[in-house]
Every structure is written in structure tokens, then in C-alpha cells.
PDB file of C-alpha atoms in Angstrom:
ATOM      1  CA  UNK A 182      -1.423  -4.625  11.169  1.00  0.00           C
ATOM      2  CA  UNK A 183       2.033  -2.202  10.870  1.00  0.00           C
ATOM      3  CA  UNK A 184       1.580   1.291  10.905  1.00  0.00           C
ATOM      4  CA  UNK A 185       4.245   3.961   9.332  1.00  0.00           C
ATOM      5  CA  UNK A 186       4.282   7.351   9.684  1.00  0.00           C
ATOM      6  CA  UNK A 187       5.405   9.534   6.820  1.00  0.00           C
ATOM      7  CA  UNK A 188       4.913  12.942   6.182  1.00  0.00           C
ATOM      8  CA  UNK A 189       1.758  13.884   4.376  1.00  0.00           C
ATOM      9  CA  UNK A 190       0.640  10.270   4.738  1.00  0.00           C
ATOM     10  CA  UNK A 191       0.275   7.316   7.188  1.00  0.00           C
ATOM     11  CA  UNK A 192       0.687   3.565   5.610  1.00  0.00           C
ATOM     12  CA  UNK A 193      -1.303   1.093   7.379  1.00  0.00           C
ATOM     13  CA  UNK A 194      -0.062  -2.837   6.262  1.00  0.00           C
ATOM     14  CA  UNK A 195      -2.881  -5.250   6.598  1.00  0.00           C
ATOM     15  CA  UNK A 196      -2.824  -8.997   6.527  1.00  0.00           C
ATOM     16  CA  UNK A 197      -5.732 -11.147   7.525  1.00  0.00           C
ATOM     17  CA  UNK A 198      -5.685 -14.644   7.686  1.00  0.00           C
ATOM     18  CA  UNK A 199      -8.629 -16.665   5.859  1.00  0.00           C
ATOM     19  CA  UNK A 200      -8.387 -20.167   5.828  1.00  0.00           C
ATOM     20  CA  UNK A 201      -5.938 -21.434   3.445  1.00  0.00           C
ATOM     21  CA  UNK A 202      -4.456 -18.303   1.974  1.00  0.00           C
ATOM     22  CA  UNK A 203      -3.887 -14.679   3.065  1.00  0.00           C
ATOM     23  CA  UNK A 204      -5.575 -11.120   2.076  1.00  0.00           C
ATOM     24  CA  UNK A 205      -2.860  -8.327   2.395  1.00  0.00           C
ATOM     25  CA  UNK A 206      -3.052  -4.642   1.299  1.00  0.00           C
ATOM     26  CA  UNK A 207      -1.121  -1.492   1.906  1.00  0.00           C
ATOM     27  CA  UNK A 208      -3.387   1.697   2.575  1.00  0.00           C
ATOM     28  CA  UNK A 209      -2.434   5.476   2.662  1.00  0.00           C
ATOM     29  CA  UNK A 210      -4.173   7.827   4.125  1.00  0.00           C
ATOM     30  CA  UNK A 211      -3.773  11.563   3.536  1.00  0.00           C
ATOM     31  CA  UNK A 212      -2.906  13.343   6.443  1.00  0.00           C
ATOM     32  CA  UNK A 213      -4.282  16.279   5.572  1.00  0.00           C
ATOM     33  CA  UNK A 214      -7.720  15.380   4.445  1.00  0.00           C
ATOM     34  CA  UNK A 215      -8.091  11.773   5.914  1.00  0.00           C
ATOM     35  CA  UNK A 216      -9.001  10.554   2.251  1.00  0.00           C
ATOM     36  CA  UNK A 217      -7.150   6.791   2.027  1.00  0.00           C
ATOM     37  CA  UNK A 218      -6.914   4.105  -1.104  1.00  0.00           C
ATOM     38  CA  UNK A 219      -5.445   0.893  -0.614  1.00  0.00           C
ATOM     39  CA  UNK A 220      -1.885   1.438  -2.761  1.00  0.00           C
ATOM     40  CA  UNK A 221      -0.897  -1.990  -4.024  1.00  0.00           C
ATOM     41  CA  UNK A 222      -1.817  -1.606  -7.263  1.00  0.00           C
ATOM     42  CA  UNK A 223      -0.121   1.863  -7.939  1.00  0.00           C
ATOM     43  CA  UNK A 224       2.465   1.673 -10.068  1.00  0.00           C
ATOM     44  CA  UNK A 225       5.368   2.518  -7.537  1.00  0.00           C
ATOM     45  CA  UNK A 226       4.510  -0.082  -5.362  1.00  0.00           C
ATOM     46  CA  UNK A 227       3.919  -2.731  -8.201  1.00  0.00           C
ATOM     47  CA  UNK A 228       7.391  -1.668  -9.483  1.00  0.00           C
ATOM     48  CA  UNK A 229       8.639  -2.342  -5.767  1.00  0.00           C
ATOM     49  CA  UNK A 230       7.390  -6.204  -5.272  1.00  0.00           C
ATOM     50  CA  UNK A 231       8.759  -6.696  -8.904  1.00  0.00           C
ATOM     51  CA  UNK A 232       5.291  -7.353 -10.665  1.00  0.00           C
ATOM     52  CA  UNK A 233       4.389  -7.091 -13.942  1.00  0.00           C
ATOM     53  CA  UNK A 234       1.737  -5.234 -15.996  1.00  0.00           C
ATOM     54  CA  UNK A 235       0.284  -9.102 -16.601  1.00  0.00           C
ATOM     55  CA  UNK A 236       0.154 -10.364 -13.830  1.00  0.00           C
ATOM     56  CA  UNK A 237      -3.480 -10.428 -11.948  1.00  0.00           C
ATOM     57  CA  UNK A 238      -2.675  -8.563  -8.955  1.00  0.00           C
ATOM     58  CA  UNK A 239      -2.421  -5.658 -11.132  1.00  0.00           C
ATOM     59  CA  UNK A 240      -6.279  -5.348 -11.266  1.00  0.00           C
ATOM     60  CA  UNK A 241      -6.463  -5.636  -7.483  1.00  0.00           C
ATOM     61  CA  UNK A 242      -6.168  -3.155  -4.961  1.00  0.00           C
ATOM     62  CA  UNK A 243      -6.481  -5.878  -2.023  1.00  0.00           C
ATOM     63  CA  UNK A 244      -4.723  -9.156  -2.830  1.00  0.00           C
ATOM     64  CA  UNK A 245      -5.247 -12.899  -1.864  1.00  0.00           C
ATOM     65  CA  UNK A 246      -1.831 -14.363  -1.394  1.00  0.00           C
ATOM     66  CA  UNK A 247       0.157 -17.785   0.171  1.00  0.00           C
ATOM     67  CA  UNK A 248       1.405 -17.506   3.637  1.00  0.00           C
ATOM     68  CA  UNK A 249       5.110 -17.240   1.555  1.00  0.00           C
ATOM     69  CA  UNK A 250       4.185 -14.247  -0.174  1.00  0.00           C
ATOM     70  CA  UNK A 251       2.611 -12.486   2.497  1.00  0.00           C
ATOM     71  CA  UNK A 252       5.545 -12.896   4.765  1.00  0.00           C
ATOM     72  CA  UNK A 253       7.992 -11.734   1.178  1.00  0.00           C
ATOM     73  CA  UNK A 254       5.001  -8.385   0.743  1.00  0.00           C
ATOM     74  CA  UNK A 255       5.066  -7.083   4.644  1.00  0.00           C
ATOM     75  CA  UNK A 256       9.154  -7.662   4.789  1.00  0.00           C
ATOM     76  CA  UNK A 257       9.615  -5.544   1.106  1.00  0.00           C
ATOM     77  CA  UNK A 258       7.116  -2.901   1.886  1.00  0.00           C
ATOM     78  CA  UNK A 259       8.272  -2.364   5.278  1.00  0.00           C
ATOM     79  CA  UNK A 260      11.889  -1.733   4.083  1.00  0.00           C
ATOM     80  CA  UNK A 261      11.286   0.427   1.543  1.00  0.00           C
ATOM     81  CA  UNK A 262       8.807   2.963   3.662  1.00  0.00           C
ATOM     82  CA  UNK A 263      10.986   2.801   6.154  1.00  0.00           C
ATOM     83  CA  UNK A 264      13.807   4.159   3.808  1.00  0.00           C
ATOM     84  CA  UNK A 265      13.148   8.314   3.596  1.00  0.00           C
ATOM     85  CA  UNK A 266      14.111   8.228   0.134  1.00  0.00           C
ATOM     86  CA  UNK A 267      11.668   5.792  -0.955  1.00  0.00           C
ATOM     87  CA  UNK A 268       8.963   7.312   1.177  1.00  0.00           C
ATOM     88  CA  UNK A 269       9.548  10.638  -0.498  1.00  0.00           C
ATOM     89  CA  UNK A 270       8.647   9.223  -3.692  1.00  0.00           C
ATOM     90  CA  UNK A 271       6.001   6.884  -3.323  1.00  0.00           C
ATOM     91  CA  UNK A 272       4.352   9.932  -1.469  1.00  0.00           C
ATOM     92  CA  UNK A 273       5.087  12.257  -4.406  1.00  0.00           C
ATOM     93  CA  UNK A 274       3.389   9.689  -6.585  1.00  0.00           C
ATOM     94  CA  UNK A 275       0.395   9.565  -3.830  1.00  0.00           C
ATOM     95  CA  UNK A 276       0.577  13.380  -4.481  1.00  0.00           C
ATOM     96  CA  UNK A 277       0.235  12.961  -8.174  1.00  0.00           C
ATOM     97  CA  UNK A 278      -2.868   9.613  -7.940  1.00  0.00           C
ATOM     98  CA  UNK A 279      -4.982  12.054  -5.686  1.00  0.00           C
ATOM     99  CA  UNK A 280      -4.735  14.283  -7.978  1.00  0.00           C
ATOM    100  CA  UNK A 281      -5.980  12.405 -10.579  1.00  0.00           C
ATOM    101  CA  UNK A 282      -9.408  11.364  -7.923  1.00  0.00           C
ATOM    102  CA  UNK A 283      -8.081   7.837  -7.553  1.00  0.00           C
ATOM    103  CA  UNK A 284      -9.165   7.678  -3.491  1.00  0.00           C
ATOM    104  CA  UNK A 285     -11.790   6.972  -1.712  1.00  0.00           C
ATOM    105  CA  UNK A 286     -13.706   7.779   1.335  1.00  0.00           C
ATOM    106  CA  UNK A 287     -12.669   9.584   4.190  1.00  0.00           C
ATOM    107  CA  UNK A 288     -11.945   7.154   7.337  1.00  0.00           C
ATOM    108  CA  UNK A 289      -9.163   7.297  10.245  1.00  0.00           C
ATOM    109  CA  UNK A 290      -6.661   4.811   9.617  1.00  0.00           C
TER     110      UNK A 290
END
């Protein structure tokens, strides 16, 4: 698991190994509130791995994925939170999905 720190939220980057393939998710939580969603199937991050509105990841907030893509997922999303720019606006479009009630519980990251 990779943790990054941004500003209003923390991104935790989960894989797990199951026995032949891979589960991996990205999950915010809200600094201010502790309220967290696993992300991958927001828009900006979709947009980021290059996936398309058919594809059927898109219904998934958790995904089941090869050892290849895994390894491709972690390396992508690592680079772009790391980059301030892109931080700023996937958390202005966190800003924006909370708004709208898309999280879920409250839990420390």
C-alpha cells in the first residue's frame, strides 16, 4: 500500500494479491471530515489510465486486474499525484463528487 499526502485529501494505493490476478484501488479520504470513496472510477482518474466510457472497469470502484496492469495503474497514478498540478485538480474534482454525496463512511485511512 502507497500513501500520498495532498492537501485536503490523503490517497491511499491498494493492491492485493489473489491468486491469479490482482485487486487494486485508489482511495481518498477527506481530511477534513475523514469521509473516503475508492476514486478509480471518477472520471479524472478514468481519463488518467486512458479508459473508456465502455470499458467494464467503469462500473467498478475496486478493480481485478493482471499482474501487468497493476504494475502500469500504481506507476501512472503515482506520477500524476505526485505532480501538484494534477493533485490540484483531481482534488477539485473530489471537491465537486462530495458534493454531489458520492462517499462513503467515515474510516482513517
Amino acid at each position: 500500500m502507497i500513501i500520498i499526502q495532498g492537501k485536503k485529501y490523503d490517497f491511499e494505493i491498494a493492491k492485493y494479491n489473489g491468486k491469479e490476478d490482482f485487486c487494486f484501488f485508489i482511495r481518498a479520504r477527506c481530511k477534513s471530515t475523514s469521509r473516503f470513496s475508492c476514486i478509480n472510477n471518477l472520471n479524472a482518474v478514468l481519463s488518467v489510465f486512458g479508459i473508456g466510457v465502455n470499458d467494464p472497469k467503469v462500473a467498478d470502484s475496486m478493480w481485478i486486474v493482471t499482474k501487468n496492469e497493476i504494475c502500469k495503474f500504481v506507476d501512472i497514478i503515482q506520477q500524476f499525484l505526485l505532480d501538484s498540478s494534477c493533485l490540484n485538480y483531481l482534488e477539485r474534482q473530489l471537491d465537486e463528487d462530495r458534493k454531489l454525496g458520492e462517499w462513503e463512511n467515515v474510516l482513517p485511512i
